[in-house]
mmCIF file of C-alpha atoms and ligand atoms in Angstrom:
data_model
loop_
_atom_site.group_PDB
_atom_site.id
_atom_site.type_symbol
_atom_site.label_atom_id
_atom_site.label_comp_id
_atom_site.label_asym_id
_atom_site.label_seq_id
_atom_site.Cartn_x
_atom_site.Cartn_y
_atom_site.Cartn_z
ATOM 1 C CA MET A 82 0.000 0.000 0.000
ATOM 2 C CA ALA A 83 1.174 3.475 -0.786
ATOM 3 C CA SER A 84 1.082 4.480 2.865
ATOM 4 C CA SER A 85 3.496 1.827 4.159
ATOM 5 C CA LEU A 86 6.891 2.935 5.457
ATOM 6 C CA ILE A 87 8.605 0.481 3.147
ATOM 7 C CA VAL A 88 6.964 1.660 -0.057
ATOM 8 C CA LYS A 89 7.713 5.277 0.902
ATOM 9 C CA THR A 90 11.334 4.301 1.459
ATOM 10 C CA LEU A 91 11.464 2.450 -1.843
ATOM 11 C CA THR A 92 10.191 5.495 -3.668
ATOM 12 C CA GLY A 93 13.061 7.567 -2.321
ATOM 13 C CA THR A 94 11.738 9.120 0.900
ATOM 14 C CA LYS A 95 13.774 9.048 4.091
ATOM 15 C CA THR A 96 11.193 8.240 6.776
ATOM 16 C CA SER A 97 11.527 9.129 10.464
ATOM 17 C CA ASN A 98 11.567 5.434 11.369
ATOM 18 C CA THR A 99 13.591 2.893 9.460
ATOM 19 C CA PRO A 100 11.309 0.096 8.215
ATOM 20 C CA ILE A 101 12.353 -3.467 8.997
ATOM 21 C CA TRP A 102 11.646 -6.998 7.826
ATOM 22 C CA MET A 103 13.839 -10.085 7.702
ATOM 23 C CA MET A 104 14.763 -12.461 4.888
ATOM 24 C CA ARG A 105 13.320 -15.951 5.586
ATOM 25 C CA GLN A 106 11.247 -14.423 8.373
ATOM 26 C CA ALA A 107 8.655 -17.200 7.973
ATOM 27 C CA GLY A 108 10.759 -20.210 8.799
ATOM 28 C CA ARG A 109 12.101 -22.838 11.135
ATOM 29 C CA TYR A 110 13.374 -20.497 13.880
ATOM 30 C CA LEU A 111 9.665 -19.902 14.724
ATOM 31 C CA PRO A 112 7.930 -22.614 16.807
ATOM 32 C CA GLU A 113 4.559 -21.655 15.290
ATOM 33 C CA TYR A 114 6.050 -22.187 11.804
ATOM 34 C CA ARG A 115 7.397 -25.619 12.751
ATOM 35 C CA ALA A 116 3.970 -26.600 14.070
ATOM 36 C CA VAL A 117 2.256 -25.792 10.749
ATOM 37 C CA ARG A 118 5.149 -27.269 8.729
ATOM 38 C CA GLU A 119 4.822 -30.609 10.526
ATOM 39 C CA SER A 120 1.213 -30.876 9.404
ATOM 40 C CA GLN A 121 2.274 -31.042 5.744
ATOM 41 C CA ASP A 122 4.583 -33.652 4.269
ATOM 42 C CA SER A 123 5.986 -32.192 1.071
ATOM 43 C CA PHE A 124 7.408 -28.674 0.938
ATOM 44 C CA ILE A 125 5.960 -28.007 -2.531
ATOM 45 C CA SER A 126 2.454 -28.957 -1.421
ATOM 46 C CA PHE A 127 2.965 -26.725 1.622
ATOM 47 C CA CYS A 128 3.782 -23.781 -0.679
ATOM 48 C CA LEU A 129 0.670 -24.617 -2.732
ATOM 49 C CA ASN A 130 -1.611 -24.857 0.293
ATOM 50 C CA SER A 131 -2.932 -21.282 0.385
ATOM 51 C CA GLU A 132 -4.429 -21.606 3.828
ATOM 52 C CA LYS A 133 -1.236 -22.850 5.496
ATOM 53 C CA ALA A 134 1.013 -20.604 3.396
ATOM 54 C CA SER A 135 -1.079 -17.560 4.391
ATOM 55 C CA GLU A 136 -0.905 -18.529 8.018
ATOM 56 C CA VAL A 137 2.898 -18.793 8.094
ATOM 57 C CA THR A 138 3.281 -15.623 5.996
ATOM 58 C CA LEU A 139 1.420 -13.684 8.700
ATOM 59 C CA GLN A 140 3.148 -15.309 11.694
ATOM 60 C CA PRO A 141 6.228 -13.031 11.779
ATOM 61 C CA ILE A 142 4.043 -9.926 11.325
ATOM 62 C CA ASN A 143 1.860 -10.926 14.255
ATOM 63 C CA ARG A 144 4.831 -11.769 16.457
ATOM 64 C CA PHE A 145 7.304 -8.975 15.655
ATOM 65 C CA GLY A 146 5.263 -6.316 13.848
ATOM 66 C CA PHE A 147 7.586 -6.236 10.826
ATOM 67 C CA ASP A 148 6.775 -3.609 8.206
ATOM 68 C CA ALA A 149 6.401 -6.176 5.447
ATOM 69 C CA ALA A 150 5.174 -9.716 4.941
ATOM 70 C CA ILE A 151 6.876 -11.830 2.275
ATOM 71 C CA VAL A 152 4.623 -14.412 0.688
ATOM 72 C CA PHE A 153 5.463 -17.956 1.720
ATOM 73 C CA SER A 154 6.657 -19.739 -1.406
ATOM 74 C CA ASP A 155 10.041 -20.582 -2.925
ATOM 75 C CA ILE A 156 12.258 -19.584 -5.822
ATOM 76 C CA LEU A 157 12.180 -23.237 -6.957
ATOM 77 C CA MET A 158 8.450 -23.029 -7.674
ATOM 78 C CA VAL A 159 9.493 -21.775 -11.128
ATOM 79 C CA PRO A 160 11.330 -24.971 -12.197
ATOM 80 C CA TRP A 161 8.518 -26.947 -10.571
ATOM 81 C CA ALA A 162 5.945 -25.022 -12.645
ATOM 82 C CA LEU A 163 8.040 -25.840 -15.727
ATOM 83 C CA ALA A 164 7.584 -29.545 -14.956
ATOM 84 C CA ARG A 165 11.139 -30.151 -13.698
ATOM 85 C CA GLU A 166 11.201 -32.646 -10.846
ATOM 86 C CA VAL A 167 11.799 -30.770 -7.577
ATOM 87 C CA ILE A 168 11.732 -32.295 -4.105
ATOM 88 C CA PHE A 169 12.925 -30.993 -0.743
ATOM 89 C CA ILE A 170 14.678 -33.472 1.505
ATOM 90 C CA PRO A 171 14.608 -32.479 5.186
ATOM 91 C CA GLY A 172 18.127 -31.696 6.417
ATOM 92 C CA THR A 173 19.572 -31.886 2.889
ATOM 93 C CA GLY A 174 17.714 -29.255 0.896
ATOM 94 C CA PRO A 175 16.279 -29.245 -2.606
ATOM 95 C CA LYS A 176 16.924 -32.000 -5.154
ATOM 96 C CA LEU A 177 16.142 -31.511 -8.839
ATOM 97 C CA LYS A 178 16.547 -33.705 -11.878
ATOM 98 C CA PRO A 179 19.668 -32.081 -13.401
ATOM 99 C CA LEU A 180 19.374 -30.332 -16.732
ATOM 100 C CA SER A 181 21.962 -30.930 -19.461
ATOM 101 C CA PRO A 182 22.795 -28.763 -22.490
ATOM 102 C CA GLU A 183 20.938 -31.346 -24.614
ATOM 103 C CA THR A 184 17.662 -31.119 -22.629
ATOM 104 C CA LYS A 185 14.908 -29.717 -24.850
ATOM 105 C CA LEU A 186 13.059 -26.798 -23.289
ATOM 106 C CA ASP A 187 9.346 -26.972 -23.967
ATOM 107 C CA LYS A 188 8.063 -23.458 -24.754
ATOM 108 C CA LYS A 189 4.457 -24.571 -24.239
ATOM 109 C CA LEU A 190 5.144 -25.066 -20.539
ATOM 110 C CA LEU A 191 5.639 -21.308 -20.205
ATOM 111 C CA ASP A 192 1.909 -20.879 -20.797
ATOM 112 C CA GLN A 193 1.139 -23.055 -17.779
ATOM 113 C CA ILE A 194 2.892 -20.918 -15.176
ATOM 114 C CA GLU A 195 -0.252 -19.002 -14.166
ATOM 115 C CA ASP A 196 -2.284 -22.175 -13.742
ATOM 116 C CA ARG A 197 0.369 -24.178 -11.917
ATOM 117 C CA LEU A 198 1.155 -21.315 -9.537
ATOM 118 C CA ALA A 199 -2.424 -20.088 -9.065
ATOM 119 C CA PRO A 200 -2.488 -21.141 -5.371
ATOM 120 C CA ILE A 201 0.302 -18.618 -4.672
ATOM 121 C CA SER A 202 -1.924 -15.934 -6.138
ATOM 122 C CA THR A 203 -4.684 -17.039 -3.742
ATOM 123 C CA THR A 204 -2.233 -16.783 -0.828
ATOM 124 C CA LEU A 205 -1.258 -13.235 -1.786
ATOM 125 C CA LYS A 206 -4.877 -12.103 -2.114
ATOM 126 C CA PHE A 207 -5.769 -13.555 1.250
ATOM 127 C CA VAL A 208 -2.702 -12.156 3.029
ATOM 128 C CA ARG A 209 -3.233 -8.711 1.499
ATOM 129 C CA SER A 210 -6.805 -8.727 2.807
ATOM 130 C CA ARG A 211 -5.485 -9.487 6.302
ATOM 131 C CA LEU A 212 -2.754 -6.851 6.395
ATOM 132 C CA THR A 213 -3.395 -3.286 7.463
ATOM 133 C CA ASP A 214 -2.536 -0.502 5.002
ATOM 134 C CA ASP A 215 0.651 0.359 6.867
ATOM 135 C CA ARG A 216 2.126 -3.092 6.126
ATOM 136 C CA ALA A 217 3.435 -4.038 2.700
ATOM 137 C CA LEU A 218 3.252 -7.408 0.986
ATOM 138 C CA ILE A 219 6.321 -8.630 -0.895
ATOM 139 C CA GLY A 220 6.172 -11.028 -3.830
ATOM 140 C CA PHE A 221 9.419 -12.588 -5.081
ATOM 141 C CA ALA A 222 11.247 -14.822 -7.495
ATOM 142 C CA GLY A 223 14.799 -16.049 -7.906
ATOM 143 C CA ALA A 224 16.871 -14.227 -10.496
ATOM 144 C CA PRO A 225 17.379 -16.469 -13.558
ATOM 145 C CA TRP A 226 21.040 -17.349 -12.844
ATOM 146 C CA THR A 227 20.305 -18.480 -9.279
ATOM 147 C CA VAL A 228 17.333 -20.618 -10.337
ATOM 148 C CA ILE A 229 19.357 -22.073 -13.217
ATOM 149 C CA THR A 230 22.183 -23.145 -10.874
ATOM 150 C CA TYR A 231 19.706 -25.367 -9.000
ATOM 151 C CA MET A 232 18.427 -26.772 -12.303
ATOM 152 C CA ILE A 233 21.905 -27.560 -13.647
ATOM 153 C CA GLU A 234 23.572 -28.718 -10.414
ATOM 154 C CA GLY A 235 20.493 -30.683 -9.320
ATOM 155 C CA GLY A 236 20.437 -28.914 -5.942
ATOM 156 C CA SER A 237 22.545 -26.657 -3.763
ATOM 157 C CA SER A 238 26.217 -26.311 -4.639
ATOM 158 C CA ARG A 239 29.459 -24.973 -3.179
ATOM 159 C CA ASP A 240 31.359 -24.049 -6.302
ATOM 160 C CA PHE A 241 28.802 -24.216 -9.138
ATOM 161 C CA VAL A 242 31.222 -26.113 -11.367
ATOM 162 C CA LYS A 243 28.607 -27.464 -13.786
ATOM 163 C CA SER A 244 26.839 -24.110 -14.166
ATOM 164 C CA ARG A 245 30.087 -22.232 -14.791
ATOM 165 C CA GLN A 246 31.228 -24.895 -17.198
ATOM 166 C CA TRP A 247 28.035 -24.405 -19.223
ATOM 167 C CA LEU A 248 28.652 -20.673 -19.329
ATOM 168 C CA TRP A 249 31.983 -21.146 -21.076
ATOM 169 C CA SER A 250 31.410 -24.330 -23.060
ATOM 170 C CA HIS A 251 27.790 -23.874 -24.206
ATOM 171 C CA PRO A 252 27.199 -20.090 -24.295
ATOM 172 C CA LYS A 253 24.422 -20.373 -26.913
ATOM 173 C CA GLU A 254 22.480 -23.003 -24.968
ATOM 174 C CA PHE A 255 23.002 -21.015 -21.788
ATOM 175 C CA GLU A 256 21.539 -17.912 -23.394
ATOM 176 C CA ILE A 257 18.473 -19.860 -24.532
ATOM 177 C CA LEU A 258 18.025 -21.220 -21.005
ATOM 178 C CA LEU A 259 18.420 -17.727 -19.490
ATOM 179 C CA ASP A 260 15.746 -16.401 -21.800
ATOM 180 C CA TYR A 261 13.401 -19.299 -21.004
ATOM 181 C CA ILE A 262 13.733 -18.868 -17.243
ATOM 182 C CA SER A 263 13.484 -15.079 -17.574
ATOM 183 C CA GLN A 264 10.128 -15.456 -19.326
ATOM 184 C CA ALA A 265 8.879 -17.782 -16.607
ATOM 185 C CA THR A 266 10.123 -15.346 -13.946
ATOM 186 C CA ILE A 267 8.240 -12.461 -15.565
ATOM 187 C CA SER A 268 5.011 -14.538 -15.523
ATOM 188 C CA PHE A 269 5.557 -15.503 -11.877
ATOM 189 C CA LEU A 270 6.190 -11.903 -10.780
ATOM 190 C CA ALA A 271 3.281 -10.551 -12.861
ATOM 191 C CA LEU A 272 0.981 -13.097 -11.221
ATOM 192 C CA GLN A 273 2.093 -11.886 -7.788
ATOM 193 C CA ALA A 274 1.749 -8.203 -8.708
ATOM 194 C CA GLN A 275 -1.778 -8.857 -9.980
ATOM 195 C CA ALA A 276 -2.682 -10.686 -6.789
ATOM 196 C CA GLY A 277 -1.778 -7.736 -4.553
ATOM 197 C CA ALA A 278 1.989 -7.700 -3.962
ATOM 198 C CA ASP A 279 3.046 -4.116 -3.163
ATOM 199 C CA ILE A 280 6.741 -4.817 -3.747
ATOM 200 C CA LEU A 281 8.653 -7.394 -5.802
ATOM 201 C CA MET A 282 12.075 -8.811 -4.978
ATOM 202 C CA LEU A 283 14.538 -10.730 -7.137
ATOM 203 C CA PHE A 284 16.821 -13.030 -5.137
ATOM 204 C CA ASP A 285 20.135 -13.584 -6.931
ATOM 205 C CA SER A 286 21.594 -15.521 -4.028
ATOM 206 C CA TRP A 287 24.434 -17.057 -6.031
ATOM 207 C CA ALA A 288 25.384 -14.031 -8.149
ATOM 208 C CA ASN A 289 28.810 -14.310 -6.491
ATOM 209 C CA ALA A 290 29.528 -17.377 -8.646
ATOM 210 C CA VAL A 291 29.205 -15.526 -11.955
ATOM 211 C CA PRO A 292 32.656 -14.669 -13.359
ATOM 212 C CA ALA A 293 33.001 -10.847 -13.340
ATOM 213 C CA GLU A 294 33.460 -10.802 -17.100
ATOM 214 C CA LYS A 295 30.038 -12.449 -17.559
ATOM 215 C CA ARG A 296 28.192 -10.282 -15.033
ATOM 216 C CA GLU A 297 26.631 -7.949 -17.575
ATOM 217 C CA LYS A 298 25.270 -10.841 -19.655
ATOM 218 C CA ILE A 299 24.228 -13.242 -16.906
ATOM 219 C CA THR A 300 23.255 -11.033 -13.965
ATOM 220 C CA ILE A 301 22.468 -7.502 -15.135
ATOM 221 C CA ALA A 302 20.873 -7.911 -18.584
ATOM 222 C CA PRO A 303 18.267 -10.544 -17.562
ATOM 223 C CA THR A 304 17.344 -8.458 -14.495
ATOM 224 C CA ARG A 305 16.907 -5.359 -16.656
ATOM 225 C CA HIS A 306 14.824 -7.354 -19.128
ATOM 226 C CA ILE A 307 12.535 -8.624 -16.353
ATOM 227 C CA VAL A 308 12.100 -5.126 -14.870
ATOM 228 C CA LYS A 309 11.478 -3.475 -18.247
ATOM 229 C CA THR A 310 8.948 -6.101 -19.341
ATOM 230 C CA LEU A 311 6.985 -5.804 -16.082
ATOM 231 C CA ARG A 312 6.938 -2.014 -16.541
ATOM 232 C CA GLN A 313 5.734 -2.418 -20.142
ATOM 233 C CA GLN A 314 2.978 -4.676 -18.830
ATOM 234 C CA GLY A 315 1.876 -1.860 -16.526
ATOM 235 C CA TYR A 316 3.143 -3.121 -13.145
ATOM 236 C CA LYS A 317 4.406 -0.216 -11.050
ATOM 237 C CA GLN A 318 5.477 -2.032 -7.871
ATOM 238 C CA PRO A 319 8.988 -1.121 -6.682
ATOM 239 C CA ILE A 320 11.471 -3.918 -7.418
ATOM 240 C CA ILE A 321 14.332 -4.801 -5.057
ATOM 241 C CA GLY A 322 17.369 -6.578 -6.519
ATOM 242 C CA PHE A 323 19.598 -8.777 -4.339
ATOM 243 C CA PRO A 324 22.767 -9.695 -6.258
ATOM 244 C CA LYS A 325 24.398 -11.428 -3.314
ATOM 245 C CA GLY A 326 28.171 -11.432 -3.156
ATOM 246 C CA ILE A 327 29.008 -9.329 -6.212
ATOM 247 C CA GLY A 328 31.089 -6.805 -4.268
ATOM 248 C CA GLU A 329 32.170 -3.906 -6.462
ATOM 249 C CA GLY A 330 29.706 -5.200 -9.072
ATOM 250 C CA ILE A 331 26.865 -3.408 -7.283
ATOM 251 C CA ILE A 332 27.922 -0.115 -8.882
ATOM 252 C CA ALA A 333 27.211 -1.343 -12.421
ATOM 253 C CA TYR A 334 24.187 -3.339 -11.201
ATOM 254 C CA VAL A 335 22.524 -0.227 -9.752
ATOM 255 C CA GLU A 336 23.416 1.845 -12.809
ATOM 256 C CA GLU A 337 22.215 -0.662 -15.380
ATOM 257 C CA ALA A 338 19.702 -3.185 -14.020
ATOM 258 C CA GLU A 339 16.879 -0.609 -13.600
ATOM 259 C CA ILE A 340 15.840 -1.943 -10.192
ATOM 260 C CA ASP A 341 14.363 0.490 -7.639
ATOM 261 C CA ALA A 342 16.379 -0.614 -4.625
ATOM 262 C CA LEU A 343 19.438 -2.698 -3.792
ATOM 263 C CA ALA A 344 19.572 -5.371 -1.081
ATOM 264 C CA ILE A 345 23.113 -5.899 0.185
ATOM 265 C CA ASP A 346 24.738 -8.857 1.914
ATOM 266 C CA HIS A 347 26.775 -8.658 5.124
ATOM 267 C CA MET A 348 30.107 -8.992 3.292
ATOM 268 C CA THR A 349 29.586 -5.537 1.833
ATOM 269 C CA ASP A 350 30.580 -2.524 3.953
ATOM 270 C CA PRO A 351 27.555 -0.222 4.345
ATOM 271 C CA ARG A 352 29.787 2.879 4.536
ATOM 272 C CA TRP A 353 31.331 2.013 1.183
ATOM 273 C CA VAL A 354 27.862 1.366 -0.293
ATOM 274 C CA ASP A 355 26.670 4.744 0.942
ATOM 275 C CA LYS A 356 29.684 6.403 -0.656
ATOM 276 C CA VAL A 357 29.422 4.786 -4.083
ATOM 277 C CA LEU A 358 25.676 4.751 -4.785
ATOM 278 C CA PRO A 359 23.607 7.730 -6.025
ATOM 279 C CA LYS A 360 22.447 9.822 -3.063
ATOM 280 C CA LYS A 361 18.746 8.902 -2.887
ATOM 281 C CA PHE A 362 19.002 5.318 -4.057
ATOM 282 C CA PRO A 363 17.203 3.045 -1.529
ATOM 283 C CA VAL A 364 19.250 0.296 0.128
ATOM 284 C CA GLN A 365 18.148 -2.739 2.144
ATOM 285 C CA GLY A 366 20.311 -4.675 4.573
ATOM 286 C CA ASN A 367 22.626 -5.923 5.996
ATOM 287 C CA LEU A 368 23.078 -7.463 9.459
ATOM 288 C CA ASP A 369 24.999 -10.742 9.419
ATOM 289 C CA PRO A 370 22.455 -13.500 10.280
ATOM 290 C CA LEU A 371 25.118 -14.954 12.585
ATOM 291 C CA SER A 372 25.346 -11.660 14.461
ATOM 292 C CA LEU A 373 21.592 -12.001 15.011
ATOM 293 C CA LEU A 374 22.169 -15.581 16.167
ATOM 294 C CA ALA A 375 24.829 -14.427 18.657
ATOM 295 C CA GLY A 376 22.910 -11.386 19.934
ATOM 296 C CA GLY A 377 24.196 -9.200 22.767
ATOM 297 C CA SER A 378 26.161 -5.970 22.559
ATOM 298 C CA GLU A 379 28.068 -7.084 19.453
ATOM 299 C CA MET A 380 24.764 -7.332 17.610
ATOM 300 C CA LEU A 381 23.504 -3.998 18.922
ATOM 301 C CA ASN A 382 26.734 -2.291 17.814
ATOM 302 C CA SER A 383 26.443 -3.826 14.381
ATOM 303 C CA ILE A 384 22.819 -2.637 14.057
ATOM 304 C CA ASP A 385 23.880 0.889 15.068
ATOM 305 C CA TYR A 386 26.736 0.860 12.554
ATOM 306 C CA ILE A 387 24.362 -0.072 9.724
ATOM 307 C CA LEU A 388 21.725 2.490 10.728
ATOM 308 C CA ASP A 389 24.359 5.179 11.049
ATOM 309 C CA SER A 390 25.898 4.349 7.669
ATOM 310 C CA PHE A 391 22.542 4.921 5.981
ATOM 311 C CA ARG A 392 21.318 7.805 8.141
ATOM 312 C CA ASP A 393 21.021 10.122 5.112
ATOM 313 C CA ARG A 394 19.631 7.559 2.674
ATOM 314 C CA PRO A 395 16.298 5.744 2.241
ATOM 315 C CA HIS A 396 17.049 2.485 4.062
ATOM 316 C CA ILE A 397 15.158 -0.691 4.907
ATOM 317 C CA PHE A 398 16.730 -2.623 7.756
ATOM 318 C CA ASN A 399 17.200 -6.329 7.010
ATOM 319 C CA LEU A 400 19.732 -9.135 7.273
ATOM 320 C CA GLY A 401 22.477 -9.792 4.732
ATOM 321 C CA HIS A 402 20.956 -13.253 4.090
ATOM 322 C CA GLY A 403 18.234 -15.448 5.573
ATOM 323 C CA VAL A 404 17.742 -15.923 9.315
ATOM 324 C CA THR A 405 19.203 -19.239 10.507
ATOM 325 C CA PRO A 406 16.966 -21.833 12.227
ATOM 326 C CA PRO A 407 18.698 -21.810 15.672
ATOM 327 C CA THR A 408 18.259 -18.015 16.078
ATOM 328 C CA PRO A 409 16.681 -17.155 19.465
ATOM 329 C CA ILE A 410 13.349 -15.311 19.198
ATOM 330 C CA SER A 411 14.549 -12.886 21.894
ATOM 331 C CA ASN A 412 17.418 -11.734 19.655
ATOM 332 C CA VAL A 413 14.957 -10.938 16.872
ATOM 333 C CA GLU A 414 12.862 -8.972 19.366
ATOM 334 C CA GLN A 415 15.943 -7.039 20.467
ATOM 335 C CA MET A 416 16.891 -6.256 16.884
ATOM 336 C CA VAL A 417 13.416 -4.907 16.124
ATOM 337 C CA GLN A 418 13.456 -2.815 19.311
ATOM 338 C CA ARG A 419 16.845 -1.347 18.501
ATOM 339 C CA VAL A 420 15.833 -0.381 14.967
ATOM 340 C CA ARG A 421 12.493 1.037 16.135
ATOM 341 C CA LYS A 422 14.218 3.105 18.830
ATOM 342 C CA SER A 423 16.770 4.692 16.574
ATOM 343 C CA ASP A 424 15.587 8.093 15.475
ATOM 344 C CA ASN A 425 17.237 8.953 12.229
ATOM 345 C CA VAL A 426 15.016 11.708 10.889
ATOM 346 C CA ILE A 427 16.509 14.103 8.403
HETATM 347 O O1 CP3 B 775 9.966 -16.034 4.943
HETATM 348 C C1 CP3 B 775 10.356 -15.969 3.778
HETATM 349 O O2 CP3 B 775 11.435 -15.452 3.444
HETATM 350 C C2 CP3 B 775 9.411 -16.446 2.677
HETATM 351 C C3 CP3 B 775 9.670 -17.665 2.060
HETATM 352 C C4 CP3 B 775 10.968 -18.053 1.346
HETATM 353 C C5 CP3 B 775 11.411 -19.395 1.365
HETATM 354 N N1 CP3 B 775 12.446 -19.512 0.472
HETATM 355 C C6 CP3 B 775 10.812 -20.477 2.170
HETATM 356 C C7 CP3 B 775 11.623 -21.677 2.476
HETATM 357 C C8 CP3 B 775 11.838 -17.330 0.495
HETATM 358 C C9 CP3 B 775 11.867 -15.850 0.186
HETATM 359 C C10 CP3 B 775 12.748 -18.285 -0.065
HETATM 360 C C11 CP3 B 775 13.770 -17.935 -1.068
HETATM 361 C C12 CP3 B 775 14.752 -18.936 -1.454
HETATM 362 N N2 CP3 B 775 14.603 -20.286 -1.586
HETATM 363 C C13 CP3 B 775 16.076 -18.616 -1.868
HETATM 364 C C14 CP3 B 775 16.633 -17.207 -1.993
HETATM 365 C C15 CP3 B 775 17.007 -16.625 -0.682
HETATM 366 C C16 CP3 B 775 18.189 -17.269 -0.041
HETATM 367 O O3 CP3 B 775 18.040 -17.746 1.088
HETATM 368 O O4 CP3 B 775 19.279 -17.270 -0.659
HETATM 369 C C17 CP3 B 775 16.735 -19.821 -2.180
HETATM 370 C C18 CP3 B 775 18.170 -19.958 -2.649
HETATM 371 C C19 CP3 B 775 15.785 -20.884 -2.016
HETATM 372 C C20 CP3 B 775 15.979 -22.326 -2.284
HETATM 373 C C21 CP3 B 775 15.777 -23.166 -1.083
HETATM 374 N N3 CP3 B 775 14.560 -23.361 -0.456
HETATM 375 C C22 CP3 B 775 16.744 -23.925 -0.386
HETATM 376 C C23 CP3 B 775 18.217 -24.000 -0.737
HETATM 377 C C24 CP3 B 775 16.082 -24.572 0.666
HETATM 378 C C25 CP3 B 775 16.664 -25.567 1.642
HETATM 379 C C26 CP3 B 775 17.527 -24.949 2.651
HETATM 380 C C27 CP3 B 775 16.733 -24.434 3.813
HETATM 381 O O5 CP3 B 775 16.853 -23.236 4.127
HETATM 382 O O6 CP3 B 775 16.022 -25.225 4.393
HETATM 383 C C28 CP3 B 775 14.731 -24.166 0.637
HETATM 384 C C29 CP3 B 775 13.660 -24.587 1.577
HETATM 385 C C30 CP3 B 775 12.865 -23.521 2.230
HETATM 386 N N4 CP3 B 775 12.333 -22.433 1.583
HETATM 387 C C31 CP3 B 775 12.493 -23.476 3.596
HETATM 388 C C32 CP3 B 775 11.719 -22.315 3.751
HETATM 389 C C33 CP3 B 775 11.056 -21.854 5.014
HETATM 390 C C34 CP3 B 775 12.823 -24.518 4.650
HETATM 391 C C35 CP3 B 775 12.121 -25.803 4.386
HETATM 392 C C36 CP3 B 775 11.262 -26.321 5.517
HETATM 393 O O7 CP3 B 775 10.696 -25.564 6.311
HETATM 394 O O8 CP3 B 775 11.117 -27.550 5.580
#
């Protein structure tokens, strides 16, 4: 909604209070999440169960009063919607049937995205109806490269050897795959914007693995294409880009990807970010999730450092990556209190 602190911040206004939400805020660190999760066997069917997904989406808002809810779903719903086998193994993570350069990509499947992911649209509509106007609803997707790494590697990876090998040895096939996943991503984000998302976010969690020389082609150009197409289709929601781990690459990313705000990881120094980005460009981030896990005065100092670094800039407080399951609830409460207490009006 236009009146939420977050949307104001994303449209370039420095608000008297810094808005806050937390990546992976609906998740295993919450006992009420674990209780709902246990009632559903497969993770995909959990994401497609609008009633349960709505419930867990709202849990962190009810408990901590965050400024935004992020719809409960997953970036791997896109390969699932494209009929790739995707399963989540508890304690191991996602497993996919690996793609090879010879795999034929069926264009017709792109037309099925809306139907296959319709339950996520239902979740968004329901959650939006339950949120007050001062809270924003975030829809999201993985950026094409990050989603593709799961499709090529067949799951999570440390060094992304197969994906990087494709980049160099099959550049044509890789480009076709990028375009295919970009189209699916546009459909997924458009569906969420239509269903009531106030903000969209693109998670490029493994952007760090793209060789710098290929960044323009693999990271920036597809992001720009997604943003431009959504704008052409009439969607006006602010779009946050999260190119995790690209270091100095954020300068070109902000200049060229046409996103409205940049989410930064905890490896990036907020003072440096404030120095190098255009003055009013909104930034989100970037407390180390392990600082939140540890808590105490070290955490409070880190929060203050981040807030102070962005005192003259539209800023959304967040973590540098997702909250980890063993994080104590009381540390999250302390973080919220500290951010709410800081008065950084300009
Ligand atoms: O609260 C929220 O942030 C909303 C929901 C959300 C989930 N995944 C739910 C989830 C969001 C925004 C994501 C994004 C996501 N999913 C990313 C990008 C952000 C990031 O963390 O880098 C990625 C890379 C994925 C892929 C994924 N999903 C992996 C690697 C895993 C297994 C590892 C893990 O954290 O468990 C998942 C599963 C997943 N997605 C869980 C949740 C709450 C845990 C599964 C469970 O509860 O059984």
